[in-house]
Coordinates of C-alpha atoms in Angstrom, one line a residue:
M1 CA -50.1 -61.4 20.1
K2 CA -50.2 -57.3 19.8
V3 CA -47.7 -55.8 17.3
N4 CA -46.9 -52.1 16.6
F5 CA -46.7 -51.4 13.2
N6 CA -44.1 -48.1 12.3
I7 CA -45.0 -47.3 8.8
V8 CA -43.2 -44.4 7.1
R9 CA -46.1 -42.0 5.4
Q10 CA -45.6 -39.2 3.0
H11 CA -46.8 -37.6 0.1
Q12 CA -44.5 -36.8 -3.0
N13 CA -41.7 -34.3 -2.3
T14 CA -42.5 -34.1 1.6
T15 CA -40.8 -34.9 4.8
P16 CA -41.5 -38.4 5.7
R17 CA -43.1 -39.3 9.1
V18 CA -44.0 -42.4 11.2
Q19 CA -47.3 -43.4 12.0
T20 CA -47.7 -46.3 14.5
Y21 CA -50.6 -48.8 14.2
T22 CA -51.6 -51.3 16.9
L23 CA -53.0 -54.7 15.7
E24 CA -53.8 -58.1 17.5
V25 CA -52.4 -60.8 15.0
E26 CA -51.7 -64.3 14.9
P27 CA -48.2 -65.4 14.1
G28 CA -48.6 -67.1 10.7
N29 CA -50.3 -63.7 9.4
T30 CA -48.3 -62.0 6.4
I31 CA -47.4 -58.2 6.8
L32 CA -49.3 -57.9 3.6
E33 CA -52.5 -59.0 5.4
C34 CA -51.9 -56.9 8.4
L35 CA -51.4 -54.0 6.2
N36 CA -54.7 -54.8 4.6
R37 CA -56.3 -54.7 8.2
I38 CA -54.8 -51.5 8.9
K39 CA -56.0 -49.8 5.8
W40 CA -59.5 -51.6 6.3
E41 CA -59.9 -51.1 9.7
Q42 CA -57.9 -48.3 11.3
D43 CA -56.8 -45.8 8.2
G44 CA -58.4 -46.0 4.9
S45 CA -55.9 -43.3 3.6
L46 CA -52.6 -45.7 4.0
A47 CA -51.4 -46.3 0.2
F48 CA -49.2 -49.5 -0.6
R49 CA -49.1 -51.8 -3.8
K50 CA -50.6 -55.5 -4.0
N51 CA -51.9 -58.0 -6.5
C52 CA -51.9 -61.9 -6.2
R53 CA -50.5 -62.1 -2.9
N54 CA -48.8 -65.4 -4.1
T55 CA -45.4 -64.1 -3.9
I56 CA -45.2 -64.2 -7.7
C57 CA -46.4 -60.9 -9.0
G58 CA -43.9 -58.8 -7.2
S59 CA -46.2 -56.0 -6.6
C60 CA -46.0 -55.5 -2.7
G61 CA -42.3 -54.5 -2.7
M62 CA -41.3 -52.4 0.5
K63 CA -38.8 -52.5 3.2
I64 CA -39.6 -54.5 6.5
N65 CA -37.2 -53.6 9.0
G66 CA -34.8 -52.2 6.9
R67 CA -34.7 -54.8 4.3
S68 CA -36.4 -54.7 0.9
A69 CA -38.9 -57.9 0.7
L70 CA -42.5 -58.7 -0.7
A71 CA -44.8 -58.1 2.1
C72 CA -46.9 -61.2 0.9
K73 CA -44.2 -63.6 1.6
E74 CA -42.9 -62.3 5.0
N75 CA -45.0 -63.0 8.0
I76 CA -45.0 -62.1 11.7
R77 CA -43.2 -65.0 13.5
N78 CA -40.3 -64.6 10.9
E79 CA -40.0 -60.7 11.8
V80 CA -40.1 -61.2 15.3
D81 CA -37.8 -64.0 15.4
R82 CA -35.4 -62.1 13.5
L83 CA -35.5 -59.0 15.6
Q84 CA -35.2 -61.4 18.5
K85 CA -32.0 -62.6 17.2
I86 CA -30.8 -59.2 16.5
A87 CA -31.2 -58.1 20.0
N88 CA -29.8 -61.3 21.9
N89 CA -26.6 -60.9 19.4
S90 CA -26.6 -56.8 20.6
N91 CA -25.1 -55.5 23.4
N92 CA -27.3 -52.8 23.7
N93 CA -29.4 -53.1 26.8
S94 CA -32.4 -50.9 25.1
A95 CA -32.4 -53.2 22.3
N96 CA -33.0 -56.2 24.9
T97 CA -35.5 -54.0 26.6
T98 CA -37.4 -53.5 23.3
A99 CA -37.3 -57.0 22.3
K100 CA -39.1 -58.1 25.6
S101 CA -41.7 -55.1 25.1
I102 CA -44.6 -55.2 22.2
P103 CA -42.8 -56.1 18.8
E104 CA -42.4 -53.4 16.3
I105 CA -42.4 -53.8 13.0
T106 CA -41.1 -50.8 10.7
I107 CA -42.5 -50.4 7.2
A108 CA -41.0 -48.0 4.6
P109 CA -41.0 -47.6 0.9
M110 CA -38.5 -49.1 -1.5
G111 CA -35.3 -47.4 -1.7
N112 CA -33.5 -45.6 -5.1
M113 CA -37.0 -44.7 -6.1
P114 CA -38.7 -41.2 -5.5
V115 CA -42.0 -41.8 -3.2
I116 CA -45.5 -41.1 -4.7
K117 CA -47.3 -41.9 -1.5
D118 CA -46.6 -43.8 1.5
L119 CA -45.3 -46.8 0.5
V120 CA -46.0 -46.6 -3.3
V121 CA -42.8 -45.4 -5.3
D122 CA -42.4 -44.3 -8.6
M123 CA -40.6 -47.2 -10.5
N124 CA -40.0 -45.2 -14.0
S125 CA -36.3 -45.6 -13.4
F126 CA -36.7 -48.8 -12.8
W127 CA -38.5 -50.1 -16.1
Q128 CA -36.2 -47.8 -18.3
N129 CA -33.0 -49.2 -16.8
L130 CA -34.5 -52.5 -17.7
E131 CA -35.4 -51.6 -21.4
A132 CA -31.9 -50.0 -21.9
V133 CA -30.6 -53.6 -21.9
E134 CA -33.0 -54.7 -24.1
P135 CA -34.8 -57.7 -22.6
Y136 CA -36.0 -59.9 -25.3
I137 CA -34.5 -62.3 -27.6
S138 CA -33.1 -61.2 -30.9
T139 CA -33.4 -64.0 -33.5
K140 CA -34.1 -64.8 -37.2
A141 CA -37.9 -65.9 -35.6
R142 CA -38.9 -62.1 -35.9
Q143 CA -38.3 -62.6 -39.9
I144 CA -39.8 -66.2 -39.8
P145 CA -42.7 -66.3 -37.2
E146 CA -43.8 -69.7 -38.5
R147 CA -40.6 -71.1 -37.7
E148 CA -39.6 -72.8 -34.1
F149 CA -36.3 -72.0 -32.8
L150 CA -35.7 -75.2 -30.4
Q151 CA -33.4 -75.7 -27.5
T152 CA -32.0 -78.8 -25.9
P153 CA -33.0 -79.5 -22.2
T154 CA -29.2 -78.5 -21.3
E155 CA -29.5 -75.0 -23.1
R156 CA -33.2 -74.4 -21.4
D157 CA -31.6 -75.3 -17.9
K158 CA -29.2 -72.5 -18.2
L159 CA -32.0 -70.0 -18.2
N160 CA -33.9 -71.3 -15.0
Q161 CA -32.4 -69.2 -12.6
T162 CA -32.9 -65.9 -14.3
G163 CA -36.0 -66.7 -15.9
N164 CA -37.6 -66.7 -12.1
C165 CA -37.4 -63.0 -11.9
I166 CA -40.6 -61.5 -11.2
L167 CA -39.1 -57.8 -11.5
C168 CA -40.1 -56.9 -7.7
G169 CA -37.5 -54.2 -7.2
A170 CA -36.2 -55.6 -4.2
C171 CA -32.8 -55.7 -5.6
Y172 CA -32.8 -52.5 -7.4
S173 CA -34.0 -51.0 -3.8
E174 CA -31.0 -52.3 -2.0
C175 CA -28.4 -51.5 -4.6
N176 CA -25.4 -49.2 -3.2
A177 CA -23.9 -48.9 -6.7
R178 CA -27.2 -47.6 -8.0
E179 CA -27.7 -45.1 -5.2
V180 CA -24.4 -43.4 -5.7
N181 CA -24.1 -43.8 -9.5
P182 CA -27.3 -42.8 -11.3
D183 CA -26.0 -44.1 -14.7
F184 CA -25.7 -47.7 -13.2
V185 CA -28.5 -49.5 -14.7
G186 CA -28.9 -51.7 -11.6
P187 CA -28.8 -55.7 -10.7
H188 CA -32.3 -56.5 -11.8
A189 CA -31.7 -55.2 -15.7
L190 CA -28.3 -56.9 -15.6
A191 CA -29.7 -60.4 -14.3
K192 CA -32.1 -60.1 -17.3
A193 CA -29.3 -59.1 -19.4
Y194 CA -27.5 -62.5 -18.6
R195 CA -30.6 -64.4 -19.4
M196 CA -30.7 -63.0 -23.0
V197 CA -26.5 -63.5 -23.2
G198 CA -27.3 -67.1 -21.9
D199 CA -29.9 -67.9 -24.6
S200 CA -28.8 -70.1 -27.2
R201 CA -31.4 -68.4 -29.5
D202 CA -30.4 -65.0 -29.4
S203 CA -28.2 -63.8 -32.3
Q204 CA -26.6 -60.6 -30.7
I205 CA -24.7 -61.8 -28.0
E206 CA -21.5 -59.7 -28.9
K207 CA -23.5 -56.5 -29.4
R208 CA -25.0 -57.1 -26.1
L209 CA -21.4 -57.7 -24.3
E210 CA -20.1 -54.8 -26.0
E211 CA -23.3 -52.5 -24.4
Y212 CA -23.0 -54.0 -20.9
N213 CA -19.1 -53.6 -21.1
L214 CA -19.9 -49.7 -20.9
D215 CA -17.9 -48.5 -18.2
T216 CA -19.8 -48.2 -14.7
A217 CA -23.2 -47.7 -16.5
G218 CA -22.7 -51.4 -17.1
V219 CA -21.5 -54.6 -15.1
W220 CA -18.2 -52.7 -14.1
G221 CA -20.6 -50.5 -11.9
C222 CA -21.7 -53.3 -9.4
T223 CA -19.7 -53.1 -6.4
R224 CA -20.3 -56.7 -5.2
C225 CA -22.0 -55.5 -1.8
Y226 CA -24.4 -58.8 -2.1
Y227 CA -27.3 -57.0 -0.9
C228 CA -29.3 -57.8 -4.2
N229 CA -28.3 -61.5 -3.5
S230 CA -29.4 -61.5 0.0
V231 CA -32.9 -59.9 -0.7
C232 CA -33.9 -61.3 -4.0
P233 CA -37.4 -63.5 -2.8
M234 CA -36.8 -65.8 -5.7
E235 CA -33.1 -66.8 -5.9
V236 CA -32.3 -65.2 -8.6
A237 CA -28.9 -64.2 -7.2
P238 CA -28.4 -61.0 -9.6
M239 CA -24.7 -60.3 -8.2
D240 CA -23.9 -63.9 -9.8
Q241 CA -25.5 -63.3 -13.1
I242 CA -23.5 -59.9 -13.4
G243 CA -20.1 -62.1 -12.6
K244 CA -21.3 -64.4 -15.6
I245 CA -21.7 -61.5 -18.0
K246 CA -18.2 -60.0 -16.6
Q247 CA -16.6 -63.3 -17.3
E248 CA -17.9 -63.6 -20.8
I249 CA -16.4 -60.1 -21.6
L250 CA -13.2 -61.0 -19.8
D251 CA -12.9 -64.3 -21.9
R252 CA -13.1 -61.9 -25.1
K253 CA -11.2 -58.8 -24.0
E254 CA -7.2 -58.3 -23.3
K255 CA -6.0 -56.1 -20.5
Q256 CA -5.8 -53.0 -22.4
A257 CA -9.2 -52.7 -23.2
S258 CA -10.3 -50.7 -20.4
R259 CA -9.2 -50.2 -16.6
S260 CA -12.2 -52.3 -15.3
I261 CA -11.1 -55.2 -17.2
R262 CA -7.3 -54.7 -16.5
H263 CA -8.6 -54.3 -12.6
R264 CA -9.7 -58.0 -13.0
K265 CA -7.0 -59.6 -15.0
V266 CA -4.1 -57.8 -13.1
L267 CA -5.9 -58.7 -9.5
I268 CA -5.8 -62.3 -10.4
D269 CA -2.2 -62.5 -12.0
L270 CA -1.0 -60.5 -9.0
V271 CA -2.7 -63.0 -6.3
K272 CA -1.3 -65.9 -8.4
D273 CA 2.2 -64.3 -8.7
G274 CA 2.4 -63.6 -4.8
G275 CA -0.6 -65.1 -2.8
W276 CA -1.5 -61.4 -2.0
I277 CA -1.3 -58.2 -3.8
D278 CA 1.6 -56.2 -4.5
E279 CA 0.3 -52.8 -4.1
R280 CA 3.1 -51.1 -6.1
K281 CA 2.7 -53.4 -9.4
F282 CA -1.4 -52.7 -9.2
G283 CA -1.4 -49.2 -9.4
I284 CA 1.2 -48.9 -12.2
Q285 CA -0.6 -52.1 -14.1
V286 CA -4.1 -50.7 -13.5
V287 CA -4.3 -47.0 -13.5
G288 CA -1.0 -46.5 -15.4
N289 CA -1.9 -49.1 -17.8
Y290 CA 1.8 -50.3 -17.9
F291 CA 3.1 -47.0 -18.4
R292 CA 1.0 -46.4 -21.1
D293 CA -1.3 -44.0 -19.3
I294 CA 0.7 -41.0 -18.4
Q295 CA -2.5 -39.1 -16.8
G296 CA -3.1 -42.4 -15.0
L297 CA 0.2 -42.5 -13.6
L298 CA 0.5 -38.6 -12.6
S299 CA -3.0 -39.4 -10.8
L300 CA -1.2 -41.6 -8.7
G301 CA 1.4 -39.3 -7.7
P302 CA -0.6 -37.4 -4.4
L303 CA -1.6 -40.8 -3.3
G304 CA 2.0 -42.3 -3.6
L305 CA 3.5 -39.0 -1.5
R306 CA 1.0 -39.2 1.3
M307 CA 1.9 -43.0 1.8
L308 CA 5.5 -42.1 1.9
A309 CA 5.0 -39.1 4.3
K310 CA 3.3 -41.5 6.6
G311 CA 5.8 -44.5 6.1
K312 CA 2.7 -46.7 4.5
F313 CA 4.3 -47.1 0.9
P314 CA 5.6 -50.9 0.8
L315 CA 9.0 -50.8 -0.3
T316 CA 9.4 -54.0 -0.7
F317 CA 7.0 -57.1 -1.1
E318 CA 7.3 -60.8 0.4
P319 CA 5.0 -63.3 -1.4
S320 CA 2.4 -65.0 1.1
E321 CA 2.7 -68.6 2.5
G322 CA 0.9 -71.1 0.3
T323 CA 1.4 -69.0 -2.9
E324 CA 1.6 -72.4 -4.5
I325 CA -1.6 -73.9 -3.1
V326 CA -3.6 -70.5 -4.2
R327 CA -2.2 -70.5 -7.7
S328 CA -3.3 -74.1 -8.0
L329 CA -6.5 -73.4 -7.0
I330 CA -7.4 -70.6 -9.0
E331 CA -6.1 -72.9 -12.3
S332 CA -8.4 -75.6 -11.0
V333 CA -11.4 -73.3 -10.8
K334 CA -10.4 -72.2 -14.4
K335 CA -10.4 -75.8 -15.6
L336 CA -13.5 -76.4 -14.1
D337 CA -15.2 -73.5 -15.7
N338 CA -14.0 -74.5 -18.9
T339 CA -15.2 -78.0 -18.5
S340 CA -18.4 -77.1 -17.8
T341 CA -18.6 -74.6 -20.4
E342 CA -17.7 -77.7 -22.9
I343 CA -20.1 -79.9 -21.4
I344 CA -22.8 -77.1 -22.2
Q345 CA -21.8 -76.7 -25.5

């Protein structure tokens, strides 16, 4: 079958352009195999990264039809099928027309990192943010190298998912929070951070949690957009690991510790009370810190006035139906989490 490959090309600090290459391919060919053929047969100047081609090195990360992925893992059949599904679900006639012609696969460099050339990006920020979470175990083993620090199979099993990370950069590339907040360390770093927090041999867990709790640079910078989970080729689920760190912090902190912590605790309390959120209380309790933060309360004034002017300020609050069921579900989940923790310990 014929496939058109639209490849975004550029040199550092230049305007990108799209160059199209046409190949006769087999449905089972990987995107990396096709890029190799383009480079070997049509254009030797095309630049991209690759290494082992066995979906474990993470070198060939790039954006394929708009999502970050490993070129060695994605194949022509899957991409064409995905495009066909998008076309079938679209009411746009032009999309259907495109689907019936020669399939087109668009390949671009990963996001949130500056381009060096073509599909090769500068990953310095990726590695620096990883280093910022101190991704190595802190134990007495450094002082006693001849001694083993053993784990039970259960303790080791806690590390299986995060241990699968191959640092390909796909989650970092898709992270909306990182795009708008350059201080946020990124999902890859925080997934690796939970690898340390969950390790029974680590002796610096409390110190780590304090560092990961630093405003929007740490776990509270995550906007829970789910993109990191959806693109991870190794099912590490970075957003889930960030959530686990948040829970470790919440278990140790009171509401007054920070606005981020209040936001989570107040949200749960209000849902338990009313089934949905009483927005009048939410602003006062989270932003105003229960009338303790005068500056925070004053910041709510302009918004409150605009809502009043437009008749959108809730003067009363009625609990939703089934509030008791919601409350019981929340309590059941808490009990289940506590039971799981006790079993692991």
